[in-house]
CSV table of C-alpha atoms in Angstrom, one decimal:
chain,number,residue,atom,x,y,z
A,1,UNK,CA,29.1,-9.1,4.9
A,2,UNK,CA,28.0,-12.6,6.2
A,3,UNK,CA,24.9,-13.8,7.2
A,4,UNK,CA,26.2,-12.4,10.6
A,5,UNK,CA,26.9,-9.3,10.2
A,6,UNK,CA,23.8,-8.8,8.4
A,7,UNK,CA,21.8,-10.5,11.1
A,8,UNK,CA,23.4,-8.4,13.6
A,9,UNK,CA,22.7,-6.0,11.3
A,10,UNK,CA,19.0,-6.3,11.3
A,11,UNK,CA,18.8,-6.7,15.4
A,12,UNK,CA,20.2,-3.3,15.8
A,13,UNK,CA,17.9,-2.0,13.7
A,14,UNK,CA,14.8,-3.9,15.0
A,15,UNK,CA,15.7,-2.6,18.2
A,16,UNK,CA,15.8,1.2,17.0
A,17,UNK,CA,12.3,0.4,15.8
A,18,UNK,CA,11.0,-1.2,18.8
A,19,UNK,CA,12.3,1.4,21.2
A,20,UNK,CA,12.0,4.6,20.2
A,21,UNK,CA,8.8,4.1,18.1
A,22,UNK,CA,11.4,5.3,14.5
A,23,UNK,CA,9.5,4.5,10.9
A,24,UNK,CA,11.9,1.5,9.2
A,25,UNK,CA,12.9,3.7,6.5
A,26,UNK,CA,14.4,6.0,8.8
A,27,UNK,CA,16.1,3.4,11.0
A,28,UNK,CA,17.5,1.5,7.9
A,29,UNK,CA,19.1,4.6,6.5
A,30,UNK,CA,21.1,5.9,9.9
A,31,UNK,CA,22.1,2.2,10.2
A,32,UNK,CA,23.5,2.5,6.6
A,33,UNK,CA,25.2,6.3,7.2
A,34,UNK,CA,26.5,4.6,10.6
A,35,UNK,CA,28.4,1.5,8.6
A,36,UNK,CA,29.3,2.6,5.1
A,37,UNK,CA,31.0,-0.3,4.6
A,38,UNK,CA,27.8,-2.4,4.3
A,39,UNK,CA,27.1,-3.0,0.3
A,40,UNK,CA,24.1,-2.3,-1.1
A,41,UNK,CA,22.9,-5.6,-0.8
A,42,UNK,CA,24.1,-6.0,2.4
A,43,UNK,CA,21.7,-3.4,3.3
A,44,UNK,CA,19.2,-4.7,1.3
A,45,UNK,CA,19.5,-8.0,3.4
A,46,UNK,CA,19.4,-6.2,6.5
A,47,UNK,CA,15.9,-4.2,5.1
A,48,UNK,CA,14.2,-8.0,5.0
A,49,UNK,CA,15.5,-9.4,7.8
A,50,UNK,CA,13.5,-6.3,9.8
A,51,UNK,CA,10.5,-6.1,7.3
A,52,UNK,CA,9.4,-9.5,7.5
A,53,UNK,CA,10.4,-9.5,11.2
A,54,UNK,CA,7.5,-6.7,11.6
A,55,UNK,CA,5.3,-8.5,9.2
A,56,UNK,CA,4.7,-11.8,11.5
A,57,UNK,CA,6.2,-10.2,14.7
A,58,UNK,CA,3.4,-11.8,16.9
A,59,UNK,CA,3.7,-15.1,15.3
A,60,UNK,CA,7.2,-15.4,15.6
A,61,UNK,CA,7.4,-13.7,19.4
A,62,UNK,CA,4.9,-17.2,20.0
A,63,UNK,CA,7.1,-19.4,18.1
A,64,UNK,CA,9.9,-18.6,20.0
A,65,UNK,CA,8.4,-17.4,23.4
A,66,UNK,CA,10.5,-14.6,23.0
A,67,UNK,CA,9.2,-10.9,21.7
A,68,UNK,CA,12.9,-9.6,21.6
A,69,UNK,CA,14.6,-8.3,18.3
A,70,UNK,CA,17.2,-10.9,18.3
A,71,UNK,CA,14.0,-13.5,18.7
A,72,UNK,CA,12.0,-12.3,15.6
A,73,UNK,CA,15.3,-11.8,13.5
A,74,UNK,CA,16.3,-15.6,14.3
A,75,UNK,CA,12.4,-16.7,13.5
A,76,UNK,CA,12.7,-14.7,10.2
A,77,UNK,CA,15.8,-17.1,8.9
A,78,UNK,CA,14.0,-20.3,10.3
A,79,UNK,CA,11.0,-19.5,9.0
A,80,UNK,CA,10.9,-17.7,6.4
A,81,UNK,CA,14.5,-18.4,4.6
A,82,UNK,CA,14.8,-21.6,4.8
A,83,UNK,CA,17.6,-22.3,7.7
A,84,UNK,CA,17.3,-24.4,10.3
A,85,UNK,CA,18.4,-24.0,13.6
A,86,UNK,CA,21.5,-26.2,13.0
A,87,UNK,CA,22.2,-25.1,9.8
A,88,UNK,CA,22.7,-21.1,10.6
A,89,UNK,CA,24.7,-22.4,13.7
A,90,UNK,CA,27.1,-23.9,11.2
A,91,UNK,CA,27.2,-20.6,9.2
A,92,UNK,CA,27.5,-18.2,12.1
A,93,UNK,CA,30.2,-20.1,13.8
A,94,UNK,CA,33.4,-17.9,13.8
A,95,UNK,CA,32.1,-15.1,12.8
A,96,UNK,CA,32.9,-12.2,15.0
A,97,UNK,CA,30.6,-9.9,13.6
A,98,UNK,CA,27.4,-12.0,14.3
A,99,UNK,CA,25.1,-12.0,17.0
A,100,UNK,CA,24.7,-13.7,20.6
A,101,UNK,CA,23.6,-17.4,19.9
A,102,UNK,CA,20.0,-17.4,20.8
A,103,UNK,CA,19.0,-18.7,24.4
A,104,UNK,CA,18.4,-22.7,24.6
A,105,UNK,CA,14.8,-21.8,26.0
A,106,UNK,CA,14.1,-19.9,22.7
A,107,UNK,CA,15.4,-23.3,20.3
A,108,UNK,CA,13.6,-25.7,22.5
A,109,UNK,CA,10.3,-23.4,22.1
A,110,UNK,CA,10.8,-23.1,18.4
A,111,UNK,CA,11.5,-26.4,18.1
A,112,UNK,CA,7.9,-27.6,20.1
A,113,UNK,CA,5.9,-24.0,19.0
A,114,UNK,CA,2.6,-24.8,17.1
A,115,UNK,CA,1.0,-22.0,15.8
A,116,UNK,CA,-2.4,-23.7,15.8
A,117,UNK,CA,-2.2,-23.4,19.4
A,118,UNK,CA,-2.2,-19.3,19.3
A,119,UNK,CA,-4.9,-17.3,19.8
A,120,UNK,CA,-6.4,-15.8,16.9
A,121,UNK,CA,-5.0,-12.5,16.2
A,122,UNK,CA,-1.4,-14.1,17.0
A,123,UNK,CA,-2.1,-16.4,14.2
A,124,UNK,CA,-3.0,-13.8,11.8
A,125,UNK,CA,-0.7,-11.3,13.0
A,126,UNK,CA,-2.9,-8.6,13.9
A,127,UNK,CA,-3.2,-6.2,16.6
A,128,UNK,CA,-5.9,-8.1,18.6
A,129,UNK,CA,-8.4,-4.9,18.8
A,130,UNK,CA,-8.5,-4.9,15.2
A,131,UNK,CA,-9.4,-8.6,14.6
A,132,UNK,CA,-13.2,-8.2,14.9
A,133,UNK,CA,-13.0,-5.7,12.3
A,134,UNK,CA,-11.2,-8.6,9.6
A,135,UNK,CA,-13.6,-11.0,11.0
A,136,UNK,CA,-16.5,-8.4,9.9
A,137,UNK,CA,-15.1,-7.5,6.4
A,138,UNK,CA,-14.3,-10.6,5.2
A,139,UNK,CA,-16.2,-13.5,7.3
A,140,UNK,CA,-14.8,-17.2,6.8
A,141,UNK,CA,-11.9,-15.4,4.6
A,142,UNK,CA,-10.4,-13.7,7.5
A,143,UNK,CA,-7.1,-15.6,8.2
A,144,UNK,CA,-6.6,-16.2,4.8
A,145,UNK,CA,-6.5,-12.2,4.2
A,146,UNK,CA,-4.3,-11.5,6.8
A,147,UNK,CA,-1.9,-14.1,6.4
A,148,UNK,CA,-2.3,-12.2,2.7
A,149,UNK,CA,-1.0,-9.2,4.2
A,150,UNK,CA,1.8,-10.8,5.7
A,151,UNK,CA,3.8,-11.5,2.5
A,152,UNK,CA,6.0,-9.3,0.8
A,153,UNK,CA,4.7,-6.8,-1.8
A,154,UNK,CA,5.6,-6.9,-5.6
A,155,UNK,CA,6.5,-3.6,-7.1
A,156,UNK,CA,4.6,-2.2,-9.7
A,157,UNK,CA,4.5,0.4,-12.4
A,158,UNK,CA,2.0,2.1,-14.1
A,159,UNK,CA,3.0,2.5,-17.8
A,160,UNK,CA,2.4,6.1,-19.0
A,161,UNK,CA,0.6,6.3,-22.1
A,162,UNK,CA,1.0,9.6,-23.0
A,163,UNK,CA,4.8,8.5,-23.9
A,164,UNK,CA,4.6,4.9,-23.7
A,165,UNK,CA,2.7,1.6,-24.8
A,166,UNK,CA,3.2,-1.3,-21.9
A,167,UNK,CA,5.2,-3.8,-24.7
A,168,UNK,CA,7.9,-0.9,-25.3
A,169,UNK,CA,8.0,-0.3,-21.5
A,170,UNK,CA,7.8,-4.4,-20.2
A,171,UNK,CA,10.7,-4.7,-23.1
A,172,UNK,CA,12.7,-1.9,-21.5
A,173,UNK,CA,12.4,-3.4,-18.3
A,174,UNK,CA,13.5,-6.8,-19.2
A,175,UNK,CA,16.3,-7.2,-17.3
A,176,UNK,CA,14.3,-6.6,-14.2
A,177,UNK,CA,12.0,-9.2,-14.3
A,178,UNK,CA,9.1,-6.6,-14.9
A,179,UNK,CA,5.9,-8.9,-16.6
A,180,UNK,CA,2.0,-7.7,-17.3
A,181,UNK,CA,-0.6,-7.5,-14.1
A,182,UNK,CA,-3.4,-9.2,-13.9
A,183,UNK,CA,-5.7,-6.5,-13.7
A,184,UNK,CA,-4.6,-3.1,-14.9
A,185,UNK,CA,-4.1,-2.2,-18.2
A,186,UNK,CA,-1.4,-0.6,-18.2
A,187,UNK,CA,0.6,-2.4,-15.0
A,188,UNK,CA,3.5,-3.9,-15.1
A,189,UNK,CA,4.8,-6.0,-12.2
A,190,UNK,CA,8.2,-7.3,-10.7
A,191,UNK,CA,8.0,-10.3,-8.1
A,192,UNK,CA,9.0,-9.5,-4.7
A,193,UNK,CA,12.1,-12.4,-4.5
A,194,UNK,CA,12.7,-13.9,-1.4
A,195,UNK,CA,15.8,-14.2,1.3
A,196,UNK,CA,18.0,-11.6,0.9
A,197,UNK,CA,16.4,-10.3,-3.2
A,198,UNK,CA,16.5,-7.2,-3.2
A,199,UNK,CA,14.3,-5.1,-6.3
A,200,UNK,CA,15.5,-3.2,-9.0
A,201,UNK,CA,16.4,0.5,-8.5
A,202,UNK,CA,13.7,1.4,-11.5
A,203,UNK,CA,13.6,5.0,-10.7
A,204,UNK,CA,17.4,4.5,-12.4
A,205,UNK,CA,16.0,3.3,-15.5
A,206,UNK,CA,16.2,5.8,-18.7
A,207,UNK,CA,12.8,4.2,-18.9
A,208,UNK,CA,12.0,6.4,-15.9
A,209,UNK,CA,13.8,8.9,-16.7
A,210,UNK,CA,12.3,9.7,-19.8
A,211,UNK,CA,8.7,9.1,-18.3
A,212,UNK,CA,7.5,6.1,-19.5
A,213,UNK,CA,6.0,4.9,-16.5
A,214,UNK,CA,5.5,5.7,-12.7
A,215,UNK,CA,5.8,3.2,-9.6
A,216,UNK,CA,2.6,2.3,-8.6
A,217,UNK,CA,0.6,-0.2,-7.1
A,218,UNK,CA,-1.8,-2.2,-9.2
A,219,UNK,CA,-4.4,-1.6,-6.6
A,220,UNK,CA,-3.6,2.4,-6.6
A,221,UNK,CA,-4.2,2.2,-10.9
A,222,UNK,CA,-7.4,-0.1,-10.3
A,223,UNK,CA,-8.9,2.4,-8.5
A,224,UNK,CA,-8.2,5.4,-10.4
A,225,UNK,CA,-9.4,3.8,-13.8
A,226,UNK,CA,-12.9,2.7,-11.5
A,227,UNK,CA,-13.2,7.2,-11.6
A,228,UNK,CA,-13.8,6.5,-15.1
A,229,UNK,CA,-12.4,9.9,-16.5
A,230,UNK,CA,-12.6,10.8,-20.2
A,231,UNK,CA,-11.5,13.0,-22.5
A,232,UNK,CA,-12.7,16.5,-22.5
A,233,UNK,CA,-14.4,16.0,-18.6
A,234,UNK,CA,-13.6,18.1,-15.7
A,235,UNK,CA,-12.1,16.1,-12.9
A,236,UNK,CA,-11.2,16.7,-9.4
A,237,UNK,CA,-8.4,14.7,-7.2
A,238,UNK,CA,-9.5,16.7,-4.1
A,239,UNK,CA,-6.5,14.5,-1.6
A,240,UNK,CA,-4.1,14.5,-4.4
A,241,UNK,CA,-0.6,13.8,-2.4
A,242,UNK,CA,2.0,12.6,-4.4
A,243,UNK,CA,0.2,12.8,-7.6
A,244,UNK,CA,0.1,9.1,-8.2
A,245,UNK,CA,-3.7,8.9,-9.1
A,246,UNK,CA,-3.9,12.2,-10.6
A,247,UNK,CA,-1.3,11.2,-13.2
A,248,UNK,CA,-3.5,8.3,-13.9
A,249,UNK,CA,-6.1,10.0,-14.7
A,250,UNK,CA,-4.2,12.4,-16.9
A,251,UNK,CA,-3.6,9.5,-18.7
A,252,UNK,CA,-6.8,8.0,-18.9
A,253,UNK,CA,-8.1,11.8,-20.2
A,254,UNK,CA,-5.1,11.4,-23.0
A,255,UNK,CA,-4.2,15.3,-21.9
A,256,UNK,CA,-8.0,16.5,-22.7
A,257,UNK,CA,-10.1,18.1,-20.6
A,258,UNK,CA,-8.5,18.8,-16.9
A,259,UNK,CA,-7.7,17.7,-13.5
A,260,UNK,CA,-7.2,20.0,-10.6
A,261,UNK,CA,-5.2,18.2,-8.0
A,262,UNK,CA,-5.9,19.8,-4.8
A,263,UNK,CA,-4.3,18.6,-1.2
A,264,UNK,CA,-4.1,20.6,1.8
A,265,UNK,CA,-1.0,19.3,2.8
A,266,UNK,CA,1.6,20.9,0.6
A,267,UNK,CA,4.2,18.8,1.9
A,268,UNK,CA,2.5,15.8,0.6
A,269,UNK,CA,1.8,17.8,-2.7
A,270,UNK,CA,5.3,18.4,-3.4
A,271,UNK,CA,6.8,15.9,-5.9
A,272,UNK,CA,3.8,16.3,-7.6
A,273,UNK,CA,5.3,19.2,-9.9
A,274,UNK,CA,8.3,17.0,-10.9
A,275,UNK,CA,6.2,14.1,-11.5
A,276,UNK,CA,4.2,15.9,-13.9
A,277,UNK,CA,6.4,17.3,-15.5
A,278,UNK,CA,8.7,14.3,-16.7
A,279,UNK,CA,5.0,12.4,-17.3
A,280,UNK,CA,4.3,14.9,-20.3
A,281,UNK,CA,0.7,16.1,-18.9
A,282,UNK,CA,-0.6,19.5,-20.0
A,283,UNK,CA,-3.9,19.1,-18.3
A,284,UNK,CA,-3.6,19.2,-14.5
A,285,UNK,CA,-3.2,22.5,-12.6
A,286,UNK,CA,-2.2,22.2,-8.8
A,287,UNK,CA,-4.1,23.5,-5.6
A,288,UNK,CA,-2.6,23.9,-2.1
A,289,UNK,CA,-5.6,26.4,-1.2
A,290,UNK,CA,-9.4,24.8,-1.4
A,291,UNK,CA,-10.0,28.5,-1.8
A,292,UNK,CA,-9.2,28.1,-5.9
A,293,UNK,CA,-11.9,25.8,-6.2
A,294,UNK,CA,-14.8,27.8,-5.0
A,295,UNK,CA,-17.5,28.1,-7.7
A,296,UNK,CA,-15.9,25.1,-10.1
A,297,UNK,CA,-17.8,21.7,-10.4
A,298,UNK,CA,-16.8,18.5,-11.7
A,299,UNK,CA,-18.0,15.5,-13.8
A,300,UNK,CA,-15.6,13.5,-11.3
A,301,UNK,CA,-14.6,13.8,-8.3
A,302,UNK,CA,-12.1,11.6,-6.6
A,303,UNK,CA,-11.6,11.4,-3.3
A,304,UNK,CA,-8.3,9.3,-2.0
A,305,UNK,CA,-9.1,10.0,2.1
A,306,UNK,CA,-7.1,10.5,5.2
A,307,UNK,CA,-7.0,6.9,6.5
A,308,UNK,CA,-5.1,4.2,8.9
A,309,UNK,CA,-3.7,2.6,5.8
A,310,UNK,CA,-4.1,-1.1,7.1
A,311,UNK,CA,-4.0,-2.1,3.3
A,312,UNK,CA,-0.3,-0.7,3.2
A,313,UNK,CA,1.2,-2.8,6.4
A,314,UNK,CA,3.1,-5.5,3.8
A,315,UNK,CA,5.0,-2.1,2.7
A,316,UNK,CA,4.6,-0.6,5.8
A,317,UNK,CA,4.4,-3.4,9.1
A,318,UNK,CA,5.3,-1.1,11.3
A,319,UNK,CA,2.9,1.3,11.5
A,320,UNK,CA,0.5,-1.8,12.3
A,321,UNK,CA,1.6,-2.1,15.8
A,322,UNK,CA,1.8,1.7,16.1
A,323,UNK,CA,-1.7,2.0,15.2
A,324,UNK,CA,-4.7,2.7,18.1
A,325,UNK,CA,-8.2,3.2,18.4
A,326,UNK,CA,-7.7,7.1,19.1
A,327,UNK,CA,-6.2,7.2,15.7
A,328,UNK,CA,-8.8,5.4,13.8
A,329,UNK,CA,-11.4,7.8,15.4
A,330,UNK,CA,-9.6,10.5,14.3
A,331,UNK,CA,-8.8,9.3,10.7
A,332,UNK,CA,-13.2,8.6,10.4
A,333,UNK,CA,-13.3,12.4,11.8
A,334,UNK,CA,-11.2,13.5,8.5
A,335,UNK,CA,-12.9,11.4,6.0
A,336,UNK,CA,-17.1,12.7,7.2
A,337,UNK,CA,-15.2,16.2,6.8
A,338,UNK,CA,-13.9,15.3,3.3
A,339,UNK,CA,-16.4,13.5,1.8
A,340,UNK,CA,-19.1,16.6,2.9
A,341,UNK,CA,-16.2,19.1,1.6
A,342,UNK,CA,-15.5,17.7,-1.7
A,343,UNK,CA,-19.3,16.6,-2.1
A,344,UNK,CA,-20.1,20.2,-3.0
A,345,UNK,CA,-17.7,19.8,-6.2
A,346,UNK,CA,-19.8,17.1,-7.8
A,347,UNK,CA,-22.0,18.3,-11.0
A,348,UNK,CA,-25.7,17.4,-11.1
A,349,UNK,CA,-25.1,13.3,-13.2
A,350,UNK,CA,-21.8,13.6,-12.1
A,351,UNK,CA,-19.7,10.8,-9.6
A,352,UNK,CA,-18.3,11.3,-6.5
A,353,UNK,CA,-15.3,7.7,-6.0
A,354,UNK,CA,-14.2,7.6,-2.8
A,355,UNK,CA,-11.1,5.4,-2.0
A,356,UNK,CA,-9.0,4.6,0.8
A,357,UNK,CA,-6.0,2.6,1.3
A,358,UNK,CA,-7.9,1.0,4.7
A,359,UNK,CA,-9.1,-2.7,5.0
A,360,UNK,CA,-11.6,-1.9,8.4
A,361,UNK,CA,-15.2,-1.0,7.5
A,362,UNK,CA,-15.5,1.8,9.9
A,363,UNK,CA,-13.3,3.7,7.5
A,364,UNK,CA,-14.8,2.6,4.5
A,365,UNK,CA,-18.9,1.3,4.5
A,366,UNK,CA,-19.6,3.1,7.2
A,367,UNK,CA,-18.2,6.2,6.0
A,368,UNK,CA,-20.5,6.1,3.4
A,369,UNK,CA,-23.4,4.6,5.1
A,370,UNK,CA,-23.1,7.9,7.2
A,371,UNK,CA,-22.6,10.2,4.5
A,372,UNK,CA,-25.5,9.0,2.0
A,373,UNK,CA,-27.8,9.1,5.4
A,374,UNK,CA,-30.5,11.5,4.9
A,375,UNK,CA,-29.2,12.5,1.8
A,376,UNK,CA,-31.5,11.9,-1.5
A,377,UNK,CA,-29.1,13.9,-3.7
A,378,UNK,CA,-26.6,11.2,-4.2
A,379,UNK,CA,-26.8,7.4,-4.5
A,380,UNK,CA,-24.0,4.2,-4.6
A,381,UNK,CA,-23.7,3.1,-7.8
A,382,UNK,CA,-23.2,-0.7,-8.8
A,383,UNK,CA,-19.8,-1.4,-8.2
A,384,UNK,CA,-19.9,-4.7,-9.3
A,385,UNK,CA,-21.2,-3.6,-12.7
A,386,UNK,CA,-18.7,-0.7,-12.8
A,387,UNK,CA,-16.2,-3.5,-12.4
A,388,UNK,CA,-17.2,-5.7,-15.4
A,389,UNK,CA,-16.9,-2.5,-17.4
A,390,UNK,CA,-13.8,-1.7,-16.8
A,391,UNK,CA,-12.3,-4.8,-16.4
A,392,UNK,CA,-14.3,-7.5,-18.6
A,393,UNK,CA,-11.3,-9.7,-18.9
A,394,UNK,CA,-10.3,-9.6,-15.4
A,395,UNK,CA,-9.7,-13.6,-13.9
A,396,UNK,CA,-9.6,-11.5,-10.6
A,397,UNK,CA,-11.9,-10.2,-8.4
A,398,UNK,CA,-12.1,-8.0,-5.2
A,399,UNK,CA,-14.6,-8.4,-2.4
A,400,UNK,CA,-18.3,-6.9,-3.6
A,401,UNK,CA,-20.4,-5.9,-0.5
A,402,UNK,CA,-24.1,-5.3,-1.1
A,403,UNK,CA,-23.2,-4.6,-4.6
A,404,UNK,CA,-22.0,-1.2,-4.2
A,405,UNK,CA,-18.6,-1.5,-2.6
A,406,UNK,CA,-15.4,-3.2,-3.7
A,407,UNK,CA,-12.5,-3.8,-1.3
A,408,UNK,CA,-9.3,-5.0,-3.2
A,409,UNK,CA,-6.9,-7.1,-1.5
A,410,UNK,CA,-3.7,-9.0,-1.4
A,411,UNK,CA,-5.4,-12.3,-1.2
A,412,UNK,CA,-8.6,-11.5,-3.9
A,413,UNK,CA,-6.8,-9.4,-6.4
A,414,UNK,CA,-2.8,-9.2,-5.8
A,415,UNK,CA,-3.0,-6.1,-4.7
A,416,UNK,CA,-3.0,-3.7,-1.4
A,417,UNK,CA,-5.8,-3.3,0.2
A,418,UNK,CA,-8.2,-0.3,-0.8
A,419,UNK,CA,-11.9,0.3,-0.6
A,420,UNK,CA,-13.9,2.2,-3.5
A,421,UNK,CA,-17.4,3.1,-3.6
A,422,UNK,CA,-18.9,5.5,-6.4
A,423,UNK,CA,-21.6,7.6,-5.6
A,424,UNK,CA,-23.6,9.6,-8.6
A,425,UNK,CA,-25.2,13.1,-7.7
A,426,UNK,CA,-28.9,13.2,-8.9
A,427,UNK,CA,-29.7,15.2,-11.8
A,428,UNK,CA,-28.4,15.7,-15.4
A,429,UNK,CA,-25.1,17.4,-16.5
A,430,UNK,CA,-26.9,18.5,-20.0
């Protein structure tokens, strides 16, 4: 296909998005069942044309004064991949698969648009209820963290040591482009390309196959090293999911001692058998009933909570503008429930991390706030401190508040976004 058909391509499945409220995964695939002639990286095109429309959708709706899907796939090409105006005129002319030239009131407003004239949540491409909340966490760093969250995302692995050491794997993974993280250990990292790129298919790699590593972001393996699980504890991932984390720290354990990953959820807890399996772990047994845990206690307890996942939205932009206040109350709801649930699990001298995948400090300091109120049996530990520990070579760092909390980022540490506090119950484990 030409740039055309692909931007043609991408309006139709803006417009699926936009209309009937679909998750772009979903759209992208019927598009791609619907017209099996499109090549894989015709599709792959078509996929960021419509991601990075959704990233900067306010932003370019105000460039061009024009909020339609034809409008943001137009501003995505002048702004983001390098044509001008004239230029994809010259490369869409004849074309019978491409779109309906853009209206001369949407050129001549590109053509005068200044973003420094937008208001501020247009400029950082937020949904304008959730500015103050950026404005809180971050202060004078604000626009410079959303405009963070506006890029694309790398993809990164998380080399599995139980099988693997990170040169073997990064060697492996040469043709892809795959290079060391700046943070993690055992991260390995494959830039996000621009235009049309598309990434590798890794999961194809005998690499994968054979279980040298798992995708994971280098934010997701931060985290789950800051649990700071050894060898011969007792550990519990109480909102396991996928298993990501819970590999992690299988690894981090080198197969000693065990992990129970429990989630409610069993849908969410599905791959995790597979995933285990390939990985080579022999210490992690599975829960789908909170029932199995009754009378066990942990030296650490991980807690990944239920949350709006605001420090997903450059994997995920369209769940930004689906997000609403009602659901953010609801999500705070799940985490007090949680982090009183899984509370009980914690030994005496044992630490209680929680973590969420949210950038808004309702969700994250204030969770805690509310939980450690009136409580003298549990207190936030250092983080900072905790951070030095585990990453004393690290020429990144994520935003400390009052010591105790760290909130990783695109712009501070390369990463998404996800909060982490660790909380120690009082007492001693003997």
């Amino acid at each position: 296909m030409r740039i055309g058909g692909r931007l043609q391509g991408a309006i139709e499945v803006l417009s699926e998005v936009e209309e009937r409220k679909r998750p772009i995964a979903n759209a992208l695939k019927d598009w791609g069942t619907a017209h099996r002639f499109a090549g894989s990286g015709d599709r792959a095109a078509i996929g960021n044309i419509v991601y990075d429309a959704l990233r900067l959708k306010l932003s370019h709706a105000f460039l061009m004064d024009d909020d339609s899907p034809a409008a943001l796939a137009h501003a995505v090409l002048f702004r983001q991949w390098g044509f001008t105006p004239e230029s994809l005129a010259e490369r869409l002319d004849g074309d019978k698969f491409a779109p309906e030239p853009l209206s001369e009131s949407a050129l001549a407003a590109f053509a005068s648009g200044n973003l420094a004239d937008a208001p501020d949540h247009v400029r950082a491409d937020l949904p304008e209820w959730i500015l103050p909340a950026f404005k809180e966490n971050f202060g004078d760093d604000w626009l410079a963290e959303a405009e963070a969250l506006n890029l694309r995302p790398s993809l990164d692995l998380r080399v599995n040591t139980l099988k693997a050491d990170r040169e073997k794997v990064k060697k492996a993974l040469s043709r892809a482009g795959a290079d060391l993280t700046a943070i993690a250990p055992q991260g390995l990292r494959i830039p996000p390309g621009s235009g049309g790129d598309r990434l590798p298919n890794v999961t194809a790699e005998l690499a994968f196959q054979k279980g040298w590593f798992e995708v994971q972001d280098e934010g997701s393996q931060i985290v789950a090293r800051l649990v700071d699980a050894h060898a011969g504890q007792q550990v519990l991932d109480y909102c396991a999911g996928g298993g990501g984390k819970t590999l992690a720290l299988a690894a981090d354990m080198d197969n000693a001692g065990q992990v129970h990953a429990y989630d409610a959820d069993r849908t969410r807890l599905a791959p995790i058998i597979e995933r285990l399996r390939r990985a080579g772990t022999r210490n992690v047994q599975v829960h789908d009933d909170a029932a199995a845990l009754e009378g066990l206690s942990f030296d650490r307890v991980l807690i990944d909570a239920p949350c709006t996942g605001t420090g997903t939205w450059r994997r995920r932009p369209d769940i930004k503008w689906r997000l609403s206040e009602k659901n953010l109350e609801e999500r705070m709801a799940q985490q007090d429930a949680v982090l009183a649930a899984a509370s009980r699990f914690v030994k005496p001298g044992g630490l209680l991390v929680y973590v969420t995948c949210s950038l808004l400090p309702a969700e994250n300091q204030a969770r805690i706030a509310a939980f450690l109120e009136g409580r003298a049996d549990f207190e936030a530990l250092d983080i900072a401190a905790l951070w030095q520990e585990r990453f004393p070579s690290s020429p990144k760092q994520p935003h400390f508040t009052d010591g105790r909390f760290a909130t990783l980022t695109p712009a501070s540490t390369g990463t998404d976004g996800f909060f982490c506090a660790v909380l120690r119950k009082q007492g001693w484990t003997g």
